[in-house]
Amino acid sequence: MPFKRYVEIGRVALVNYGKDHGKLVVIVDVVDQNRALVDAPDMVRSQMNFKRLTLTDIKIDINKVPKKKTLIDAMEKADVKNKWENSSWGRKLIVQKRRASLDDFGRFKLMLAKIKKAGIVRQELAKLKKETSA
Amino acid sequence: MAAKRKTPVKSRNPDLIRGVGKYSRSKMYHKRGLWAIKAKHGGVFPRHDPQPKAPSAAEKPSKFYPADDVKKPLLNKRKPKPTKLRASITPGTVLILLAGRFMGKRVVFLKQLASGLLLVTGPFKINGVPLRRVNQSYVIATSTKVDISGVNLEKFDDKYFAKEVEKKKKKGEGEFFEAEKEDKKKLPEDKKEDQKAVDTSLIKSIEGVPDLKAYLAARFSLKSGMKPHELAF
């Protein structure tokens, strides 16, 4: 099982701990064995321990420590936002956020929808069972 | 005493420094117009003789003095403030009752009464909660609102909900052994009418929103994995 995602300049990572939890950042330089210099369009360039980052599949084409404007342009060119939101990982996170922010009525409607879907699935399953047994 | 002035008198003698006024006695005499008052009354200041006091009733010496000195309690001038209504609770909000017979029921908030309690209704047809008073502390306010504009709530106040005073019956010996219980008190018809009057327009606006009727009919409960401090209501 070789590694597929490497820490390299331009690697997009997800912050999984701390004040910037949940943000997508770009690794812009490596400080030492444990830390990277990290940047994102809406945050100040700062150092972060690798333990706080989870690498993603997305990589953009930049030089070491680009200016903010260059970074933003490169991210637009690689279309990081859309790639992320269409990936299954990104979509799961969006759904999690939406479910967490549901109010009580929303949770009730969600329950009704789940029951309905389960009912439909069970009906189809029963139909298939009847066909195979017949 | 002379008649009270509408505004308190501002001193006509400004302070140069505390204790020293700007104007001398003779100057102040002139400023206050005492010469004009004297002139009006023919060179003499007007005198007000003390009015004859009404004869006070002769005080009898009291017949009873307590053996020990009784301390008078300290004077308490505290006035309790009206209960502050949480910003999340507005007329038409759906509330979740947390205690009592209707624990877990989702209920519509109507208005806050003078005592601070919240006036609330099921509506009765939907979940069996009648017009009822509920304390703000035993309630979770959700962010779901119902349109409450068609409802007239003028007649409901704390007196409407007061318990009816029963006339005391004189207990005879025989009645101790008889089953004295009357059957359960029936709700007076006018209270039922009031409930219907409030609920009809409410139910119409509730049926306008899909699933809201079923939502109000269901009870709230914590399921496995629900963390109240992380839930948004």
Short mmCIF file of C-alpha atoms in Angstrom, two decimals:
data_model
loop_
_atom_site.label_atom_id
_atom_site.label_comp_id
_atom_site.label_asym_id
_atom_site.label_seq_id
_atom_site.Cartn_x
_atom_site.Cartn_y
_atom_site.Cartn_z
CA MET A 1 0.00 0.00 0.00
CA PRO A 2 2.09 2.95 -1.15
CA PHE A 3 1.12 6.46 -0.16
CA LYS A 4 -1.01 8.37 -2.64
CA ARG A 5 -1.29 11.83 -1.06
CA TYR A 6 2.00 13.59 -0.37
CA VAL A 7 2.85 16.68 1.59
CA GLU A 8 4.09 19.02 -1.12
CA ILE A 9 3.84 22.64 -1.98
CA GLY A 10 0.38 23.18 -3.38
CA ARG A 11 -1.27 20.26 -1.58
CA VAL A 12 -4.75 21.23 -0.37
CA ALA A 13 -5.49 20.03 3.15
CA LEU A 14 -8.41 20.13 5.56
CA VAL A 15 -7.81 21.54 9.03
CA ASN A 16 -9.17 19.06 11.58
CA TYR A 17 -8.41 20.75 14.90
CA GLY A 18 -8.29 24.18 16.40
CA LYS A 19 -9.61 27.60 15.58
CA ASP A 20 -9.69 26.98 11.81
CA HIS A 21 -11.43 23.62 12.06
CA GLY A 22 -13.10 22.62 8.82
CA LYS A 23 -11.25 25.03 6.55
CA LEU A 24 -9.50 24.10 3.34
CA VAL A 25 -5.90 25.36 3.29
CA VAL A 26 -2.98 25.08 0.91
CA ILE A 27 0.45 23.92 2.04
CA VAL A 28 2.72 26.69 0.93
CA ASP A 29 6.04 25.67 2.49
CA VAL A 30 7.43 23.14 4.92
CA VAL A 31 8.98 24.48 8.12
CA ASP A 32 10.46 21.30 9.55
CA GLN A 33 9.56 17.69 10.12
CA ASN A 34 6.36 18.52 11.95
CA ARG A 35 5.16 21.85 10.69
CA ALA A 36 4.06 23.43 7.47
CA LEU A 37 3.42 26.97 6.41
CA VAL A 38 -0.19 27.09 5.39
CA ASP A 39 -2.33 29.67 3.60
CA ALA A 40 -5.91 30.19 2.48
CA PRO A 41 -7.71 33.06 0.75
CA ASP A 42 -9.55 34.10 3.91
CA MET A 43 -6.84 33.67 6.52
CA VAL A 44 -3.44 34.99 7.48
CA ARG A 45 -0.57 32.79 6.36
CA SER A 46 0.53 30.79 9.41
CA GLN A 47 2.32 27.66 10.51
CA MET A 48 0.42 24.56 11.43
CA ASN A 49 1.43 21.16 12.73
CA PHE A 50 0.84 18.33 10.27
CA LYS A 51 -1.19 16.59 12.93
CA ARG A 52 -3.80 19.31 12.51
CA LEU A 53 -4.07 18.69 8.78
CA THR A 54 -5.72 15.96 6.76
CA LEU A 55 -4.44 15.80 3.20
CA THR A 56 -6.91 15.79 0.32
CA ASP A 57 -6.56 14.63 -3.27
CA ILE A 58 -6.49 18.15 -4.62
CA LYS A 59 -3.21 19.79 -5.61
CA ILE A 60 -2.63 23.19 -7.15
CA ASP A 61 0.29 24.53 -9.12
CA ILE A 62 2.20 27.17 -7.17
CA ASN A 63 5.75 28.14 -6.33
CA LYS A 64 7.10 28.23 -2.80
CA VAL A 65 5.24 30.83 -0.65
CA PRO A 66 3.34 32.71 -3.33
CA LYS A 67 1.79 36.13 -2.83
CA LYS A 68 -1.82 36.08 -1.73
CA LYS A 69 -3.06 37.21 -5.12
CA THR A 70 -1.06 34.54 -6.92
CA LEU A 71 -2.41 31.93 -4.54
CA ILE A 72 -6.00 32.99 -5.11
CA ASP A 73 -5.53 32.98 -8.88
CA ALA A 74 -3.99 29.53 -8.79
CA MET A 75 -6.87 28.24 -6.69
CA GLU A 76 -9.36 29.66 -9.16
CA LYS A 77 -7.53 28.08 -12.05
CA ALA A 78 -7.52 24.66 -10.42
CA ASP A 79 -11.15 25.18 -9.39
CA VAL A 80 -10.49 23.90 -5.88
CA LYS A 81 -13.85 24.97 -4.47
CA ASN A 82 -15.96 23.11 -7.01
CA LYS A 83 -13.73 20.05 -7.02
CA TRP A 84 -14.05 19.89 -3.25
CA GLU A 85 -17.80 20.40 -3.15
CA ASN A 86 -18.36 17.72 -5.79
CA SER A 87 -16.10 15.16 -4.18
CA SER A 88 -17.83 12.61 -1.96
CA TRP A 89 -15.81 13.74 1.07
CA GLY A 90 -16.77 17.37 0.53
CA ARG A 91 -20.41 16.49 -0.02
CA LYS A 92 -20.51 14.45 3.18
CA LEU A 93 -19.17 17.40 5.17
CA ILE A 94 -21.77 19.72 3.69
CA VAL A 95 -24.57 17.31 4.61
CA GLN A 96 -23.19 16.93 8.14
CA LYS A 97 -23.18 20.69 8.59
CA ARG A 98 -26.71 21.01 7.31
CA ARG A 99 -27.99 18.23 9.56
CA ALA A 100 -26.34 19.78 12.61
CA SER A 101 -28.00 23.11 11.97
CA LEU A 102 -31.50 21.67 11.57
CA ASP A 103 -34.10 23.02 13.96
CA ASP A 104 -36.63 20.80 15.70
CA PHE A 105 -39.20 21.04 12.89
CA GLY A 106 -36.49 20.21 10.36
CA ARG A 107 -35.53 17.10 12.30
CA PHE A 108 -39.18 16.05 12.36
CA LYS A 109 -39.50 16.47 8.59
CA LEU A 110 -36.25 14.54 8.13
CA MET A 111 -37.70 11.69 10.17
CA LEU A 112 -40.84 11.63 8.01
CA ALA A 113 -38.72 11.58 4.85
CA LYS A 114 -36.59 8.70 6.14
CA ILE A 115 -39.68 6.67 7.00
CA LYS A 116 -41.16 7.33 3.57
CA LYS A 117 -37.96 6.34 1.78
CA ALA A 118 -37.65 3.18 3.86
CA GLY A 119 -41.24 2.32 3.02
CA ILE A 120 -40.62 2.65 -0.70
CA VAL A 121 -37.46 0.57 -0.51
CA ARG A 122 -39.24 -2.15 1.42
CA GLN A 123 -42.03 -2.23 -1.14
CA GLU A 124 -39.59 -2.69 -4.00
CA LEU A 125 -37.73 -5.37 -2.07
CA ALA A 126 -40.98 -7.21 -1.42
CA LYS A 127 -41.78 -7.07 -5.12
CA LEU A 128 -38.39 -8.47 -6.04
CA LYS A 129 -38.73 -11.23 -3.44
CA LYS A 130 -42.08 -12.20 -4.85
CA GLU A 131 -40.62 -12.40 -8.35
CA THR A 132 -37.73 -14.62 -7.36
CA SER A 133 -39.87 -16.91 -5.24
CA ALA A 134 -42.56 -17.18 -7.88
CA MET B 1 -46.80 76.60 54.36
CA ALA B 2 -46.66 78.51 51.07
CA ALA B 3 -47.79 76.71 47.94
CA LYS B 4 -45.14 74.41 46.41
CA ARG B 5 -43.48 75.62 43.20
CA LYS B 6 -43.75 73.53 40.08
CA THR B 7 -39.98 73.59 39.47
CA PRO B 8 -37.45 73.55 42.31
CA VAL B 9 -35.90 76.97 42.94
CA LYS B 10 -32.55 77.57 41.36
CA SER B 11 -30.44 79.76 43.60
CA ARG B 12 -30.16 83.32 42.36
CA ASN B 13 -26.74 83.57 44.04
CA PRO B 14 -24.14 81.59 42.09
CA ASP B 15 -21.20 80.19 44.06
CA LEU B 16 -17.80 81.75 43.51
CA ILE B 17 -16.38 78.95 45.58
CA ARG B 18 -18.15 76.61 47.98
CA GLY B 19 -19.45 78.72 50.83
CA VAL B 20 -18.97 82.12 49.15
CA GLY B 21 -21.73 83.58 47.00
CA LYS B 22 -21.29 86.15 44.32
CA TYR B 23 -23.79 88.64 45.73
CA SER B 24 -23.87 90.33 49.12
CA ARG B 25 -26.82 90.29 51.49
CA SER B 26 -28.07 93.68 50.36
CA LYS B 27 -27.74 92.72 46.72
CA MET B 28 -29.63 89.46 47.33
CA TYR B 29 -32.38 91.39 49.15
CA HIS B 30 -32.85 93.41 46.03
CA LYS B 31 -32.60 90.37 43.68
CA ARG B 32 -35.20 88.36 45.56
CA GLY B 33 -37.66 91.19 45.31
CA LEU B 34 -38.24 91.39 49.05
CA TRP B 35 -38.64 95.20 48.58
CA ALA B 36 -41.57 94.51 46.24
CA ILE B 37 -43.22 92.12 48.70
CA LYS B 38 -42.82 94.70 51.46
CA ALA B 39 -44.29 97.42 49.27
CA LYS B 40 -47.29 95.25 48.44
CA HIS B 41 -48.03 94.72 52.12
CA GLY B 42 -47.54 98.33 53.24
CA GLY B 43 -43.94 98.26 54.45
CA VAL B 44 -44.29 95.08 56.46
CA PHE B 45 -43.50 91.48 55.69
CA PRO B 46 -46.65 89.30 55.55
CA ARG B 47 -47.03 87.18 58.64
CA HIS B 48 -48.69 83.81 58.73
CA ASP B 49 -49.99 83.06 62.18
CA PRO B 50 -49.91 79.37 63.09
CA GLN B 51 -53.30 77.88 62.24
CA PRO B 52 -55.17 76.58 65.26
CA LYS B 53 -54.53 72.87 65.46
CA ALA B 54 -57.55 70.56 65.46
CA PRO B 55 -57.95 69.12 68.98
CA SER B 56 -56.37 65.64 68.93
CA ALA B 57 -58.20 62.83 70.71
CA ALA B 58 -56.84 62.22 74.20
CA GLU B 59 -54.53 59.21 74.11
CA LYS B 60 -55.46 56.52 76.59
CA PRO B 61 -52.60 54.65 78.23
CA SER B 62 -52.47 51.15 76.64
CA LYS B 63 -53.69 48.20 78.72
CA PHE B 64 -51.09 45.76 77.52
CA TYR B 65 -47.34 45.91 77.24
CA PRO B 66 -45.54 42.84 75.90
CA ALA B 67 -43.24 41.17 78.43
CA ASP B 68 -40.18 41.13 76.17
CA ASP B 69 -39.19 43.77 73.72
CA VAL B 70 -40.40 42.76 70.30
CA LYS B 71 -38.10 43.79 67.45
CA LYS B 72 -39.72 45.47 64.51
CA PRO B 73 -38.68 43.89 61.19
CA LEU B 74 -36.60 46.08 58.90
CA LEU B 75 -38.45 48.11 56.32
CA ASN B 76 -38.51 46.41 52.87
CA LYS B 77 -39.37 48.59 49.88
CA ARG B 78 -38.48 46.00 47.20
CA LYS B 79 -40.82 45.79 44.22
CA PRO B 80 -40.35 42.68 42.07
CA LYS B 81 -39.75 43.45 38.38
CA PRO B 82 -42.05 42.03 35.67
CA THR B 83 -40.71 38.74 34.31
CA LYS B 84 -38.49 39.30 31.28
CA LEU B 85 -39.61 37.31 28.27
CA ARG B 86 -36.81 35.53 26.39
CA ALA B 87 -36.08 37.11 23.02
CA SER B 88 -36.64 33.79 21.30
CA ILE B 89 -40.26 33.63 22.48
CA THR B 90 -42.62 35.75 20.35
CA PRO B 91 -46.37 35.30 19.78
CA GLY B 92 -46.83 32.30 17.52
CA THR B 93 -43.63 30.49 18.51
CA VAL B 94 -43.83 26.73 18.86
CA LEU B 95 -42.67 25.77 22.36
CA ILE B 96 -41.71 22.37 23.77
CA LEU B 97 -43.10 21.77 27.27
CA LEU B 98 -40.55 20.17 29.53
CA ALA B 99 -42.49 19.26 32.64
CA GLY B 100 -45.92 18.43 33.86
CA ARG B 101 -48.79 16.48 32.40
CA PHE B 102 -48.00 17.60 28.86
CA MET B 103 -44.27 16.96 29.01
CA GLY B 104 -42.77 16.80 25.52
CA LYS B 105 -45.77 18.31 23.76
CA ARG B 106 -45.18 20.93 21.12
CA VAL B 107 -47.45 23.83 21.74
CA VAL B 108 -48.20 27.32 20.33
CA PHE B 109 -47.35 30.39 22.43
CA LEU B 110 -50.06 33.07 22.52
CA LYS B 111 -49.04 35.82 24.93
CA GLN B 112 -47.40 36.59 28.24
CA LEU B 113 -49.80 37.27 31.11
CA ALA B 114 -49.37 39.89 33.78
CA SER B 115 -48.08 37.33 36.28
CA GLY B 116 -45.21 36.48 33.92
CA LEU B 117 -46.62 33.09 32.93
CA LEU B 118 -46.99 32.23 29.27
CA LEU B 119 -50.46 31.63 27.81
CA VAL B 120 -50.29 28.60 25.57
CA THR B 121 -52.61 26.39 23.55
CA GLY B 122 -52.18 22.99 21.81
CA PRO B 123 -54.32 23.68 19.78
CA PHE B 124 -56.61 21.34 21.67
CA LYS B 125 -57.86 19.44 18.62
CA ILE B 126 -54.33 18.69 17.50
CA ASN B 127 -52.56 17.56 20.64
CA GLY B 128 -54.94 17.81 23.58
CA VAL B 129 -53.29 20.76 25.29
CA PRO B 130 -55.98 23.30 26.28
CA LEU B 131 -55.54 27.01 26.90
CA ARG B 132 -53.06 26.84 29.71
CA ARG B 133 -50.53 28.85 31.65
CA VAL B 134 -46.95 27.70 31.63
CA ASN B 135 -43.77 28.97 33.22
CA GLN B 136 -41.08 30.24 30.92
CA SER B 137 -38.40 28.20 32.68
CA TYR B 138 -40.04 24.90 31.79
CA VAL B 139 -40.12 25.52 28.10
CA ILE B 140 -37.80 25.25 25.10
CA ALA B 141 -38.47 27.80 22.40
CA THR B 142 -38.07 26.47 18.87
CA SER B 143 -37.48 28.70 15.89
CA THR B 144 -40.72 27.58 14.21
CA LYS B 145 -43.41 30.26 14.15
CA VAL B 146 -47.14 30.02 13.47
CA ASP B 147 -49.20 32.89 12.14
CA ILE B 148 -51.28 34.10 15.09
CA SER B 149 -52.80 37.28 13.68
CA GLY B 150 -56.40 36.07 13.53
CA VAL B 151 -56.72 35.37 17.24
CA ASN B 152 -58.32 37.64 19.84
CA LEU B 153 -56.63 37.23 23.20
CA GLU B 154 -58.06 40.21 25.05
CA LYS B 155 -60.20 38.27 27.49
CA PHE B 156 -57.49 35.97 28.81
CA ASP B 157 -55.68 37.02 31.94
CA ASP B 158 -54.64 35.43 35.23
CA LYS B 159 -58.09 35.85 36.74
CA TYR B 160 -59.56 33.67 33.98
CA PHE B 161 -57.47 30.77 35.24
CA ALA B 162 -58.12 31.23 38.95
CA LYS B 163 -59.46 28.18 40.80
CA GLU B 164 -63.15 28.30 41.58
CA VAL B 165 -63.80 28.84 45.28
CA GLU B 166 -65.83 25.98 46.78
CA LYS B 167 -68.37 26.69 49.42
CA LYS B 168 -67.39 24.95 52.65
CA LYS B 169 -69.86 22.33 53.77
CA LYS B 170 -70.48 21.87 57.46
CA LYS B 171 -69.30 18.38 58.32
CA GLY B 172 -71.93 16.27 60.07
CA GLU B 173 -71.03 12.90 61.55
CA GLY B 174 -72.98 10.92 59.03
CA GLU B 175 -71.17 12.53 56.14
CA PHE B 176 -67.82 11.22 57.24
CA PHE B 177 -68.91 7.73 56.32
CA GLU B 178 -70.77 8.53 53.18
CA ALA B 179 -68.85 8.63 49.99
CA GLU B 180 -68.64 12.38 49.74
CA LYS B 181 -66.92 12.57 46.43
CA GLU B 182 -68.93 14.26 43.73
CA ASP B 183 -68.21 13.21 40.19
CA LYS B 184 -65.36 14.97 38.41
CA LYS B 185 -66.01 18.64 37.85
CA LYS B 186 -67.16 19.27 34.30
CA LEU B 187 -65.56 22.06 32.29
CA PRO B 188 -68.00 24.96 31.96
CA GLU B 189 -69.31 25.40 28.43
CA ASP B 190 -67.98 28.92 27.99
CA LYS B 191 -64.40 27.74 28.50
CA LYS B 192 -64.93 25.18 25.77
CA GLU B 193 -66.26 27.93 23.54
CA ASP B 194 -63.24 30.09 24.26
CA GLN B 195 -60.95 27.20 23.35
CA LYS B 196 -62.75 26.68 20.04
CA ALA B 197 -62.71 30.40 19.24
CA VAL B 198 -58.94 30.59 19.70
CA ASP B 199 -58.20 27.34 17.94
CA THR B 200 -60.18 27.65 14.72
CA SER B 201 -58.08 30.39 13.16
CA LEU B 202 -54.90 28.84 14.53
CA ILE B 203 -55.67 25.47 12.99
CA LYS B 204 -56.30 27.10 9.63
CA SER B 205 -52.90 28.74 9.59
CA ILE B 206 -51.29 25.52 10.83
CA GLU B 207 -52.79 23.47 8.04
CA GLY B 208 -51.30 25.91 5.58
CA VAL B 209 -47.81 24.65 6.39
CA PRO B 210 -47.05 21.08 5.27
CA ASP B 211 -46.33 18.61 8.09
CA LEU B 212 -46.84 21.24 10.81
CA LYS B 213 -50.01 19.56 12.08
CA ALA B 214 -48.28 16.21 12.47
CA TYR B 215 -45.35 18.00 14.09
CA LEU B 216 -47.56 19.56 16.75
CA ALA B 217 -49.35 16.27 17.33
CA ALA B 218 -46.10 14.42 18.03
CA ARG B 219 -44.23 14.57 21.31
CA PHE B 220 -40.60 15.56 21.58
CA SER B 221 -38.14 13.13 23.14
CA LEU B 222 -34.40 12.75 23.27
CA LYS B 223 -33.23 9.84 21.16
CA SER B 224 -29.95 8.02 21.25
CA GLY B 225 -27.12 10.21 20.04
CA MET B 226 -28.94 13.53 20.49
CA LYS B 227 -26.88 15.94 22.51
CA PRO B 228 -29.05 18.80 23.84
CA HIS B 229 -26.15 21.22 24.05
CA GLU B 230 -25.37 20.63 20.39
CA LEU B 231 -28.93 20.63 19.11
CA ALA B 232 -30.33 23.69 17.43
CA PHE B 233 -33.97 24.30 18.28
#
